[in-house]
């Protein structure tokens, strides 16, 4: 039993010697970072940071140059855009003036024209000039002239209407004063009874003028509802009388000020300048005139082909 208790006790541990402790301290001290190591590490970090900062500075300088170039380019572009906008505005105003002058020239070329609406249309060929002469003599009545000369007269240049309604007739009288006599008489009644139909006579106008008048129909309806006299002027304008003076309306952007000056409520008016005329759905596309065979350069008037041997090509032909 005594032997068992003696064997169960843990063996005695041997304490390290002083020399071992000193060896361990030397090993730990040798493994520690020294001041030289810290200085070397600090120098390395400083060099790396200095290199990175130098790179960033170079990039900043380069970006600054690019930004200055972009700013200069932007200023140049801005000035050019301003000049372009001014040029486009001037050209737009010039185009509007050209359109106004073209429209006025077109209307002046139609001064001697009369447009007749609802004149019965024959199924086959018809003598339009003889029919118009009879109509004008009936309108003039006792004031009729012994001779009414027409330079030309024809139906509207489009296919016959699907509902068989007659196409308008456009005629040009040789003398302007005769045309004015007929129109002054025709204005006495809205329509004239002729050949069993109610015929109306109008001044022939440019399509641009007709489009503008249709766009201003809401304004003219307001004027009529207030019993305000108005008339149409040339070059195109709407003239309304207010406070013993005629006030003109020439352009779409003048509509609000015109209505306000006339004491009329605001109304929507289509811009007849920016909105082009729409193509009629039943109006065929224009075709190029056919070339006659005798006009061909390969045929002579006698319609026999040229013989190259008899007609050699001369120099310079």
PDB file of C-alpha atoms in Angstrom:
ATOM      1  CA  UNK A   1       0.000   0.000   0.000  1.00  0.00           C
ATOM      2  CA  UNK A   2       2.835   2.350   0.849  1.00  0.00           C
ATOM      3  CA  UNK A   3       4.450   1.583  -2.450  1.00  0.00           C
ATOM      4  CA  UNK A   4       1.219   2.381  -4.261  1.00  0.00           C
ATOM      5  CA  UNK A   5       0.890   5.812  -2.629  1.00  0.00           C
ATOM      6  CA  UNK A   6       4.484   6.512  -3.422  1.00  0.00           C
ATOM      7  CA  UNK A   7       4.019   5.635  -7.109  1.00  0.00           C
ATOM      8  CA  UNK A   8       0.842   7.772  -7.400  1.00  0.00           C
ATOM      9  CA  UNK A   9       2.578  11.035  -6.464  1.00  0.00           C
ATOM     10  CA  UNK A  10       3.613  13.226  -9.497  1.00  0.00           C
ATOM     11  CA  UNK A  11       7.295  13.369 -10.203  1.00  0.00           C
ATOM     12  CA  UNK A  12       9.137  16.481  -9.099  1.00  0.00           C
ATOM     13  CA  UNK A  13       9.490  19.150 -11.948  1.00  0.00           C
ATOM     14  CA  UNK A  14      12.938  20.517 -12.544  1.00  0.00           C
ATOM     15  CA  UNK A  15      13.129  24.330 -12.502  1.00  0.00           C
ATOM     16  CA  UNK A  16      14.958  26.001 -15.464  1.00  0.00           C
ATOM     17  CA  UNK A  17      18.354  27.264 -14.771  1.00  0.00           C
ATOM     18  CA  UNK A  18      19.396  30.890 -14.932  1.00  0.00           C
ATOM     19  CA  UNK A  19      21.417  30.261 -18.036  1.00  0.00           C
ATOM     20  CA  UNK A  20      18.370  28.894 -19.818  1.00  0.00           C
ATOM     21  CA  UNK A  21      16.355  31.963 -18.871  1.00  0.00           C
ATOM     22  CA  UNK A  22      19.055  34.251 -20.158  1.00  0.00           C
ATOM     23  CA  UNK A  23      19.195  32.307 -23.433  1.00  0.00           C
ATOM     24  CA  UNK A  24      15.449  32.657 -23.860  1.00  0.00           C
ATOM     25  CA  UNK A  25      15.604  36.398 -23.148  1.00  0.00           C
ATOM     26  CA  UNK A  26      18.355  36.810 -25.709  1.00  0.00           C
ATOM     27  CA  UNK A  27      16.300  34.892 -28.295  1.00  0.00           C
ATOM     28  CA  UNK A  28      13.218  37.043 -27.646  1.00  0.00           C
ATOM     29  CA  UNK A  29      15.254  40.219 -27.740  1.00  0.00           C
ATOM     30  CA  UNK A  30      16.817  39.199 -31.040  1.00  0.00           C
ATOM     31  CA  UNK A  31      13.373  38.553 -32.535  1.00  0.00           C
ATOM     32  CA  UNK A  32      12.010  41.996 -31.572  1.00  0.00           C
ATOM     33  CA  UNK A  33      11.845  44.880 -34.154  1.00  0.00           C
ATOM     34  CA  UNK A  34      14.675  47.246 -33.734  1.00  0.00           C
ATOM     35  CA  UNK A  35      14.836  50.970 -34.277  1.00  0.00           C
ATOM     36  CA  UNK A  36      16.791  50.425 -37.483  1.00  0.00           C
ATOM     37  CA  UNK A  37      14.050  48.159 -38.754  1.00  0.00           C
ATOM     38  CA  UNK A  38      11.450  50.798 -37.973  1.00  0.00           C
ATOM     39  CA  UNK A  39      13.507  53.493 -39.674  1.00  0.00           C
ATOM     40  CA  UNK A  40      13.955  51.306 -42.770  1.00  0.00           C
ATOM     41  CA  UNK A  41      10.199  50.555 -42.847  1.00  0.00           C
ATOM     42  CA  UNK A  42       9.383  54.224 -42.428  1.00  0.00           C
ATOM     43  CA  UNK A  43      11.718  55.174 -45.252  1.00  0.00           C
ATOM     44  CA  UNK A  44      10.137  52.558 -47.511  1.00  0.00           C
ATOM     45  CA  UNK A  45       6.623  53.831 -46.715  1.00  0.00           C
ATOM     46  CA  UNK A  46       7.688  57.433 -47.270  1.00  0.00           C
ATOM     47  CA  UNK A  47       9.189  56.543 -50.635  1.00  0.00           C
ATOM     48  CA  UNK A  48       6.067  54.640 -51.708  1.00  0.00           C
ATOM     49  CA  UNK A  49       3.766  57.462 -50.575  1.00  0.00           C
ATOM     50  CA  UNK A  50       5.991  60.045 -52.267  1.00  0.00           C
ATOM     51  CA  UNK A  51       5.870  58.045 -55.505  1.00  0.00           C
ATOM     52  CA  UNK A  52       2.073  57.703 -55.357  1.00  0.00           C
ATOM     53  CA  UNK A  53       1.613  61.394 -54.561  1.00  0.00           C
ATOM     54  CA  UNK A  54       3.866  62.340 -57.462  1.00  0.00           C
ATOM     55  CA  UNK A  55       1.799  60.136 -59.784  1.00  0.00           C
ATOM     56  CA  UNK A  56      -1.417  61.718 -58.526  1.00  0.00           C
ATOM     57  CA  UNK A  57       0.041  65.188 -58.990  1.00  0.00           C
ATOM     58  CA  UNK A  58       1.015  64.378 -62.566  1.00  0.00           C
ATOM     59  CA  UNK A  59      -2.495  63.052 -63.227  1.00  0.00           C
ATOM     60  CA  UNK A  60      -4.020  66.188 -61.696  1.00  0.00           C
ATOM     61  CA  UNK A  61      -1.823  68.401 -63.865  1.00  0.00           C
ATOM     62  CA  UNK A  62      -2.784  66.401 -66.941  1.00  0.00           C
ATOM     63  CA  UNK A  63      -6.494  66.544 -66.011  1.00  0.00           C
ATOM     64  CA  UNK A  64      -6.203  70.266 -65.380  1.00  0.00           C
ATOM     65  CA  UNK A  65      -4.826  70.743 -68.895  1.00  0.00           C
ATOM     66  CA  UNK A  66      -7.619  68.667 -70.342  1.00  0.00           C
ATOM     67  CA  UNK A  67     -10.224  70.579 -68.360  1.00  0.00           C
ATOM     68  CA  UNK A  68      -8.801  73.878 -69.561  1.00  0.00           C
ATOM     69  CA  UNK A  69      -8.900  72.576 -73.143  1.00  0.00           C
ATOM     70  CA  UNK A  70     -12.494  71.407 -72.697  1.00  0.00           C
ATOM     71  CA  UNK A  71     -13.497  74.761 -71.197  1.00  0.00           C
ATOM     72  CA  UNK A  72     -11.922  76.616 -74.097  1.00  0.00           C
ATOM     73  CA  UNK A  73     -13.608  74.269 -76.571  1.00  0.00           C
ATOM     74  CA  UNK A  74     -16.921  74.683 -74.769  1.00  0.00           C
ATOM     75  CA  UNK A  75     -16.656  78.453 -74.928  1.00  0.00           C
ATOM     76  CA  UNK A  76     -15.844  78.281 -78.640  1.00  0.00           C
ATOM     77  CA  UNK A  77     -18.697  75.845 -79.243  1.00  0.00           C
ATOM     78  CA  UNK A  78     -21.086  78.011 -77.242  1.00  0.00           C
ATOM     79  CA  UNK A  79     -20.181  81.104 -79.240  1.00  0.00           C
ATOM     80  CA  UNK A  80     -20.550  79.159 -82.485  1.00  0.00           C
ATOM     81  CA  UNK A  81     -23.940  77.815 -81.375  1.00  0.00           C
ATOM     82  CA  UNK A  82     -25.066  81.347 -80.550  1.00  0.00           C
ATOM     83  CA  UNK A  83     -23.937  82.497 -83.977  1.00  0.00           C
ATOM     84  CA  UNK A  84     -25.669  79.496 -85.582  1.00  0.00           C
ATOM     85  CA  UNK A  85     -28.898  80.189 -83.691  1.00  0.00           C
ATOM     86  CA  UNK A  86     -28.790  83.811 -84.794  1.00  0.00           C
ATOM     87  CA  UNK A  87     -28.127  82.765 -88.410  1.00  0.00           C
ATOM     88  CA  UNK A  88     -30.960  80.205 -88.300  1.00  0.00           C
ATOM     89  CA  UNK A  89     -33.295  82.844 -86.884  1.00  0.00           C
ATOM     90  CA  UNK A  90     -32.333  85.285 -89.624  1.00  0.00           C
ATOM     91  CA  UNK A  91     -32.759  82.642 -92.294  1.00  0.00           C
ATOM     92  CA  UNK A  92     -36.122  81.637 -90.812  1.00  0.00           C
ATOM     93  CA  UNK A  93     -37.282  85.244 -90.975  1.00  0.00           C
ATOM     94  CA  UNK A  94     -35.997  85.494 -94.536  1.00  0.00           C
ATOM     95  CA  UNK A  95     -37.872  82.309 -95.478  1.00  0.00           C
ATOM     96  CA  UNK A  96     -41.043  83.710 -93.940  1.00  0.00           C
ATOM     97  CA  UNK A  97     -40.613  86.907 -95.909  1.00  0.00           C
ATOM     98  CA  UNK A  98     -39.961  84.904 -99.085  1.00  0.00           C
ATOM     99  CA  UNK A  99     -43.062  82.838 -98.406  1.00  0.00           C
ATOM    100  CA  UNK A 100     -45.078  86.010 -97.852  1.00  0.00           C
ATOM    101  CA  UNK A 101     -43.753  87.521-101.091  1.00  0.00           C
ATOM    102  CA  UNK A 102     -44.360  84.288-103.021  1.00  0.00           C
ATOM    103  CA  UNK A 103     -47.893  84.091-101.693  1.00  0.00           C
ATOM    104  CA  UNK A 104     -48.479  87.733-102.618  1.00  0.00           C
ATOM    105  CA  UNK A 105     -47.091  87.181-106.126  1.00  0.00           C
ATOM    106  CA  UNK A 106     -49.327  84.133-106.517  1.00  0.00           C
ATOM    107  CA  UNK A 107     -52.378  86.138-105.461  1.00  0.00           C
ATOM    108  CA  UNK A 108     -51.417  89.017-107.762  1.00  0.00           C
ATOM    109  CA  UNK A 109     -51.184  86.534-110.634  1.00  0.00           C
ATOM    110  CA  UNK A 110     -54.752  85.463-109.807  1.00  0.00           C
ATOM    111  CA  UNK A 111     -56.209  88.982-109.652  1.00  0.00           C
ATOM    112  CA  UNK A 112     -58.138  88.469-112.871  1.00  0.00           C
ATOM    113  CA  UNK A 113     -59.294  84.959-111.902  1.00  0.00           C
ATOM    114  CA  UNK A 114     -62.765  83.931-110.746  1.00  0.00           C
ATOM    115  CA  UNK A 115     -63.570  80.583-109.139  1.00  0.00           C
ATOM    116  CA  UNK A 116     -67.083  79.324-109.843  1.00  0.00           C
ATOM    117  CA  UNK A 117     -68.512  76.687-107.550  1.00  0.00           C
ATOM    118  CA  UNK A 118     -71.387  74.239-108.170  1.00  0.00           C
ATOM    119  CA  UNK A 119     -71.551  74.925-111.910  1.00  0.00           C
ATOM    120  CA  UNK A 120     -73.168  71.820-113.485  1.00  0.00           C
ATOM    121  CA  UNK A 121     -70.565  69.544-115.078  1.00  0.00           C
ATOM    122  CA  UNK A 122     -71.344  67.710-118.298  1.00  0.00           C
ATOM    123  CA  UNK A 123     -70.607  63.995-118.582  1.00  0.00           C
ATOM    124  CA  UNK A 124     -68.484  64.420-121.710  1.00  0.00           C
ATOM    125  CA  UNK A 125     -66.690  67.343-123.274  1.00  0.00           C
ATOM    126  CA  UNK A 126     -68.099  70.751-122.470  1.00  0.00           C
ATOM    127  CA  UNK A 127     -67.616  74.301-123.726  1.00  0.00           C
ATOM    128  CA  UNK A 128     -66.705  75.944-120.445  1.00  0.00           C
ATOM    129  CA  UNK A 129     -66.026  79.376-121.925  1.00  0.00           C
ATOM    130  CA  UNK A 130     -69.451  79.581-123.604  1.00  0.00           C
ATOM    131  CA  UNK A 131     -71.146  78.491-120.365  1.00  0.00           C
ATOM    132  CA  UNK A 132     -69.243  81.075-118.331  1.00  0.00           C
ATOM    133  CA  UNK A 133     -70.024  83.823-120.833  1.00  0.00           C
ATOM    134  CA  UNK A 134     -73.732  83.077-120.477  1.00  0.00           C
ATOM    135  CA  UNK A 135     -73.419  83.030-116.672  1.00  0.00           C
ATOM    136  CA  UNK A 136     -71.590  86.362-116.568  1.00  0.00           C
ATOM    137  CA  UNK A 137     -74.127  88.011-118.888  1.00  0.00           C
ATOM    138  CA  UNK A 138     -76.936  86.831-116.631  1.00  0.00           C
ATOM    139  CA  UNK A 139     -75.159  88.222-113.545  1.00  0.00           C
ATOM    140  CA  UNK A 140     -74.402  91.588-115.166  1.00  0.00           C
ATOM    141  CA  UNK A 141     -77.930  91.889-116.495  1.00  0.00           C
ATOM    142  CA  UNK A 142     -78.560  95.251-118.219  1.00  0.00           C
ATOM    143  CA  UNK A 143     -74.957  96.260-117.569  1.00  0.00           C
ATOM    144  CA  UNK A 144     -73.677  93.356-119.622  1.00  0.00           C
ATOM    145  CA  UNK A 145     -70.912  94.097-122.100  1.00  0.00           C
ATOM    146  CA  UNK A 146     -71.184  93.242-125.783  1.00  0.00           C
ATOM    147  CA  UNK A 147     -68.067  91.108-125.467  1.00  0.00           C
ATOM    148  CA  UNK A 148     -66.534  89.259-122.506  1.00  0.00           C
ATOM    149  CA  UNK A 149     -63.077  87.927-123.314  1.00  0.00           C
ATOM    150  CA  UNK A 150     -61.713  84.959-121.366  1.00  0.00           C
ATOM    151  CA  UNK A 151     -58.037  84.141-121.611  1.00  0.00           C
ATOM    152  CA  UNK A 152     -58.606  80.629-120.262  1.00  0.00           C
ATOM    153  CA  UNK A 153     -61.179  78.593-118.373  1.00  0.00           C
ATOM    154  CA  UNK A 154     -61.060  75.035-117.076  1.00  0.00           C
ATOM    155  CA  UNK A 155     -62.287  72.729-114.362  1.00  0.00           C
ATOM    156  CA  UNK A 156     -60.200  72.116-111.244  1.00  0.00           C
ATOM    157  CA  UNK A 157     -57.245  69.920-112.161  1.00  0.00           C
ATOM    158  CA  UNK A 158     -58.252  66.811-110.271  1.00  0.00           C
ATOM    159  CA  UNK A 159     -60.310  63.676-111.058  1.00  0.00           C
ATOM    160  CA  UNK A 160     -64.061  63.831-110.988  1.00  0.00           C
ATOM    161  CA  UNK A 161     -65.586  63.668-107.531  1.00  0.00           C
ATOM    162  CA  UNK A 162     -66.827  60.269-106.406  1.00  0.00           C
ATOM    163  CA  UNK A 163     -70.208  61.758-105.386  1.00  0.00           C
ATOM    164  CA  UNK A 164     -70.614  63.361-108.854  1.00  0.00           C
ATOM    165  CA  UNK A 165     -70.568  66.872-107.409  1.00  0.00           C
ATOM    166  CA  UNK A 166     -69.245  69.315-110.007  1.00  0.00           C
ATOM    167  CA  UNK A 167     -65.649  70.431-109.769  1.00  0.00           C
ATOM    168  CA  UNK A 168     -64.873  74.123-109.444  1.00  0.00           C
ATOM    169  CA  UNK A 169     -64.286  76.152-112.579  1.00  0.00           C
ATOM    170  CA  UNK A 170     -61.402  78.625-112.703  1.00  0.00           C
ATOM    171  CA  UNK A 171     -61.352  81.284-115.388  1.00  0.00           C
ATOM    172  CA  UNK A 172     -59.119  84.246-116.201  1.00  0.00           C
ATOM    173  CA  UNK A 173     -60.715  87.306-117.730  1.00  0.00           C
ATOM    174  CA  UNK A 174     -58.736  89.351-120.198  1.00  0.00           C
ATOM    175  CA  UNK A 175     -59.568  92.696-118.528  1.00  0.00           C
ATOM    176  CA  UNK A 176     -59.357  93.222-114.792  1.00  0.00           C
ATOM    177  CA  UNK A 177     -62.100  95.863-114.773  1.00  0.00           C
ATOM    178  CA  UNK A 178     -64.540  93.409-116.358  1.00  0.00           C
ATOM    179  CA  UNK A 179     -63.709  90.873-113.666  1.00  0.00           C
ATOM    180  CA  UNK A 180     -64.368  93.529-110.976  1.00  0.00           C
ATOM    181  CA  UNK A 181     -67.718  94.392-112.564  1.00  0.00           C
ATOM    182  CA  UNK A 182     -68.755  90.730-112.449  1.00  0.00           C
ATOM    183  CA  UNK A 183     -67.578  90.240-108.841  1.00  0.00           C
ATOM    184  CA  UNK A 184     -69.274  93.438-107.632  1.00  0.00           C
ATOM    185  CA  UNK A 185     -72.552  92.192-109.088  1.00  0.00           C
ATOM    186  CA  UNK A 186     -71.996  88.646-107.795  1.00  0.00           C
ATOM    187  CA  UNK A 187     -71.493  89.888-104.216  1.00  0.00           C
ATOM    188  CA  UNK A 188     -75.077  91.183-104.154  1.00  0.00           C
ATOM    189  CA  UNK A 189     -76.312  87.617-103.610  1.00  0.00           C
ATOM    190  CA  UNK A 190     -74.603  84.609-102.022  1.00  0.00           C
ATOM    191  CA  UNK A 191     -75.636  82.319-104.905  1.00  0.00           C
ATOM    192  CA  UNK A 192     -77.043  82.670-108.405  1.00  0.00           C
ATOM    193  CA  UNK A 193     -79.570  80.366-110.044  1.00  0.00           C
ATOM    194  CA  UNK A 194     -78.117  79.069-113.291  1.00  0.00           C
ATOM    195  CA  UNK A 195     -78.963  75.928-115.248  1.00  0.00           C
ATOM    196  CA  UNK A 196     -80.969  74.572-112.324  1.00  0.00           C
ATOM    197  CA  UNK A 197     -78.140  74.934-109.798  1.00  0.00           C
ATOM    198  CA  UNK A 198     -77.133  77.457-107.148  1.00  0.00           C
ATOM    199  CA  UNK A 199     -73.824  78.847-108.423  1.00  0.00           C
ATOM    200  CA  UNK A 200     -71.425  80.832-106.242  1.00  0.00           C
ATOM    201  CA  UNK A 201     -68.549  83.056-107.401  1.00  0.00           C
ATOM    202  CA  UNK A 202     -65.347  83.632-105.433  1.00  0.00           C
ATOM    203  CA  UNK A 203     -62.031  85.356-105.892  1.00  0.00           C
ATOM    204  CA  UNK A 204     -59.407  82.787-106.865  1.00  0.00           C
ATOM    205  CA  UNK A 205     -56.753  82.732-104.135  1.00  0.00           C
ATOM    206  CA  UNK A 206     -53.449  81.042-103.420  1.00  0.00           C
ATOM    207  CA  UNK A 207     -53.609  77.731-101.485  1.00  0.00           C
ATOM    208  CA  UNK A 208     -51.474  79.334 -98.745  1.00  0.00           C
ATOM    209  CA  UNK A 209     -53.981  82.152 -98.377  1.00  0.00           C
ATOM    210  CA  UNK A 210     -56.897  79.711 -98.240  1.00  0.00           C
ATOM    211  CA  UNK A 211     -55.104  77.691 -95.566  1.00  0.00           C
ATOM    212  CA  UNK A 212     -54.490  80.820 -93.492  1.00  0.00           C
ATOM    213  CA  UNK A 213     -58.126  81.899 -93.800  1.00  0.00           C
ATOM    214  CA  UNK A 214     -59.300  78.462 -92.687  1.00  0.00           C
ATOM    215  CA  UNK A 215     -56.955  78.631 -89.693  1.00  0.00           C
ATOM    216  CA  UNK A 216     -58.363  82.058 -88.726  1.00  0.00           C
ATOM    217  CA  UNK A 217     -61.975  80.924 -88.961  1.00  0.00           C
ATOM    218  CA  UNK A 218     -62.381  80.885 -85.121  1.00  0.00           C
ATOM    219  CA  UNK A 219     -61.245  84.524 -85.029  1.00  0.00           C
ATOM    220  CA  UNK A 220     -63.594  85.626 -87.818  1.00  0.00           C
ATOM    221  CA  UNK A 221     -66.468  83.810 -86.086  1.00  0.00           C
ATOM    222  CA  UNK A 222     -65.767  85.813 -82.928  1.00  0.00           C
ATOM    223  CA  UNK A 223     -65.679  89.017 -84.945  1.00  0.00           C
ATOM    224  CA  UNK A 224     -69.013  88.243 -86.579  1.00  0.00           C
ATOM    225  CA  UNK A 225     -70.597  87.324 -83.229  1.00  0.00           C
ATOM    226  CA  UNK A 226     -69.585  90.767 -81.878  1.00  0.00           C
ATOM    227  CA  UNK A 227     -70.615  92.567 -85.097  1.00  0.00           C
ATOM    228  CA  UNK A 228     -67.064  93.788 -85.604  1.00  0.00           C
ATOM    229  CA  UNK A 229     -66.352  94.653 -89.258  1.00  0.00           C
ATOM    230  CA  UNK A 230     -63.322  92.971 -90.782  1.00  0.00           C
ATOM    231  CA  UNK A 231     -61.760  92.451 -94.178  1.00  0.00           C
ATOM    232  CA  UNK A 232     -58.813  90.649 -95.775  1.00  0.00           C
ATOM    233  CA  UNK A 233     -55.719  92.513 -96.887  1.00  0.00           C
ATOM    234  CA  UNK A 234     -52.854  91.798 -99.278  1.00  0.00           C
ATOM    235  CA  UNK A 235     -50.150  90.757 -98.584  1.00  0.00           C
ATOM    236  CA  UNK A 236     -52.123  88.403 -96.392  1.00  0.00           C
ATOM    237  CA  UNK A 237     -53.529  89.928 -93.216  1.00  0.00           C
ATOM    238  CA  UNK A 238     -56.795  90.138 -91.338  1.00  0.00           C
ATOM    239  CA  UNK A 239     -57.972  93.711 -90.731  1.00  0.00           C
ATOM    240  CA  UNK A 240     -60.566  94.350 -87.995  1.00  0.00           C
ATOM    241  CA  UNK A 241     -62.005  97.756 -87.134  1.00  0.00           C
ATOM    242  CA  UNK A 242     -61.739  98.853 -83.500  1.00  0.00           C
ATOM    243  CA  UNK A 243     -62.043 102.385 -82.119  1.00  0.00           C
ATOM    244  CA  UNK A 244     -62.202 103.847 -85.632  1.00  0.00           C
ATOM    245  CA  UNK A 245     -58.957 102.201 -86.741  1.00  0.00           C
ATOM    246  CA  UNK A 246     -58.065  99.037 -88.598  1.00  0.00           C
ATOM    247  CA  UNK A 247     -55.938  96.603 -86.610  1.00  0.00           C
ATOM    248  CA  UNK A 248     -53.950  94.071 -88.664  1.00  0.00           C
ATOM    249  CA  UNK A 249     -53.225  90.433 -87.885  1.00  0.00           C
ATOM    250  CA  UNK A 250     -50.407  89.055 -90.048  1.00  0.00           C
ATOM    251  CA  UNK A 251     -48.637  86.231 -88.176  1.00  0.00           C
ATOM    252  CA  UNK A 252     -49.788  83.370 -85.915  1.00  0.00           C
ATOM    253  CA  UNK A 253     -47.850  84.675 -82.895  1.00  0.00           C
ATOM    254  CA  UNK A 254     -49.845  87.934 -83.094  1.00  0.00           C
ATOM    255  CA  UNK A 255     -53.196  86.203 -82.411  1.00  0.00           C
ATOM    256  CA  UNK A 256     -53.203  86.524 -78.556  1.00  0.00           C
ATOM    257  CA  UNK A 257     -52.327  90.242 -78.623  1.00  0.00           C
ATOM    258  CA  UNK A 258     -54.850  90.828 -81.435  1.00  0.00           C
ATOM    259  CA  UNK A 259     -57.675  89.160 -79.479  1.00  0.00           C
ATOM    260  CA  UNK A 260     -56.744  91.021 -76.308  1.00  0.00           C
ATOM    261  CA  UNK A 261     -56.660  94.348 -78.139  1.00  0.00           C
ATOM    262  CA  UNK A 262     -60.070  93.664 -79.676  1.00  0.00           C
ATOM    263  CA  UNK A 263     -61.552  92.667 -76.298  1.00  0.00           C
ATOM    264  CA  UNK A 264     -62.213  89.096 -77.468  1.00  0.00           C
ATOM    265  CA  UNK A 265     -61.748  85.882 -75.458  1.00  0.00           C
ATOM    266  CA  UNK A 266     -58.751  83.662 -76.122  1.00  0.00           C
ATOM    267  CA  UNK A 267     -59.253  80.949 -78.718  1.00  0.00           C
ATOM    268  CA  UNK A 268     -57.070  78.254 -80.235  1.00  0.00           C
ATOM    269  CA  UNK A 269     -55.806  79.013 -83.736  1.00  0.00           C
ATOM    270  CA  UNK A 270     -53.768  76.590 -85.826  1.00  0.00           C
ATOM    271  CA  UNK A 271     -50.346  77.860 -86.829  1.00  0.00           C
ATOM    272  CA  UNK A 272     -50.792  78.161 -90.595  1.00  0.00           C
ATOM    273  CA  UNK A 273     -47.073  78.860 -91.080  1.00  0.00           C
ATOM    274  CA  UNK A 274     -45.611  75.769 -89.389  1.00  0.00           C
ATOM    275  CA  UNK A 275     -48.356  73.330 -90.428  1.00  0.00           C
ATOM    276  CA  UNK A 276     -47.974  72.534 -94.145  1.00  0.00           C
ATOM    277  CA  UNK A 277     -50.889  71.823 -96.423  1.00  0.00           C
ATOM    278  CA  UNK A 278     -51.912  68.169 -96.455  1.00  0.00           C
ATOM    279  CA  UNK A 279     -52.009  66.232 -99.693  1.00  0.00           C
ATOM    280  CA  UNK A 280     -55.530  65.512-100.871  1.00  0.00           C
ATOM    281  CA  UNK A 281     -56.160  61.750-100.683  1.00  0.00           C
ATOM    282  CA  UNK A 282     -57.877  61.662-104.072  1.00  0.00           C
ATOM    283  CA  UNK A 283     -55.318  63.872-105.812  1.00  0.00           C
ATOM    284  CA  UNK A 284     -53.030  61.825-108.073  1.00  0.00           C
ATOM    285  CA  UNK A 285     -49.314  62.320-107.994  1.00  0.00           C
ATOM    286  CA  UNK A 286     -48.037  64.568-110.798  1.00  0.00           C
ATOM    287  CA  UNK A 287     -46.628  62.724-113.781  1.00  0.00           C
ATOM    288  CA  UNK A 288     -43.829  63.827-116.046  1.00  0.00           C
ATOM    289  CA  UNK A 289     -45.011  64.750-119.565  1.00  0.00           C
ATOM    290  CA  UNK A 290     -44.481  62.036-122.130  1.00  0.00           C
ATOM    291  CA  UNK A 291     -41.792  62.705-124.659  1.00  0.00           C
ATOM    292  CA  UNK A 292     -42.920  62.652-128.231  1.00  0.00           C
ATOM    293  CA  UNK A 293     -41.091  60.300-130.534  1.00  0.00           C
ATOM    294  CA  UNK A 294     -40.292  63.063-132.972  1.00  0.00           C
ATOM    295  CA  UNK A 295     -38.521  64.944-130.165  1.00  0.00           C
ATOM    296  CA  UNK A 296     -36.108  62.080-129.615  1.00  0.00           C
ATOM    297  CA  UNK A 297     -32.487  62.907-130.567  1.00  0.00           C
ATOM    298  CA  UNK A 298     -32.290  59.584-132.415  1.00  0.00           C
ATOM    299  CA  UNK A 299     -35.099  60.463-134.836  1.00  0.00           C
ATOM    300  CA  UNK A 300     -35.457  63.065-137.522  1.00  0.00           C
ATOM    301  CA  UNK A 301     -38.749  64.833-138.323  1.00  0.00           C
ATOM    302  CA  UNK A 302     -39.447  62.238-140.990  1.00  0.00           C
ATOM    303  CA  UNK A 303     -39.165  59.586-138.184  1.00  0.00           C
ATOM    304  CA  UNK A 304     -36.368  57.706-139.946  1.00  0.00           C
ATOM    305  CA  UNK A 305     -33.338  56.863-137.777  1.00  0.00           C
ATOM    306  CA  UNK A 306     -30.122  58.688-138.391  1.00  0.00           C
ATOM    307  CA  UNK A 307     -27.367  56.895-140.229  1.00  0.00           C
ATOM    308  CA  UNK A 308     -24.064  57.403-138.359  1.00  0.00           C
ATOM    309  CA  UNK A 309     -22.136  56.945-141.569  1.00  0.00           C
ATOM    310  CA  UNK A 310     -24.035  59.807-143.264  1.00  0.00           C
ATOM    311  CA  UNK A 311     -23.943  62.051-140.180  1.00  0.00           C
ATOM    312  CA  UNK A 312     -20.534  61.709-138.534  1.00  0.00           C
ATOM    313  CA  UNK A 313     -20.010  63.307-135.123  1.00  0.00           C
ATOM    314  CA  UNK A 314     -18.168  66.582-135.393  1.00  0.00           C
ATOM    315  CA  UNK A 315     -15.511  67.614-132.849  1.00  0.00           C
ATOM    316  CA  UNK A 316     -17.068  69.489-129.955  1.00  0.00           C
ATOM    317  CA  UNK A 317     -20.530  67.952-130.451  1.00  0.00           C
TER     318      UNK A 317
END
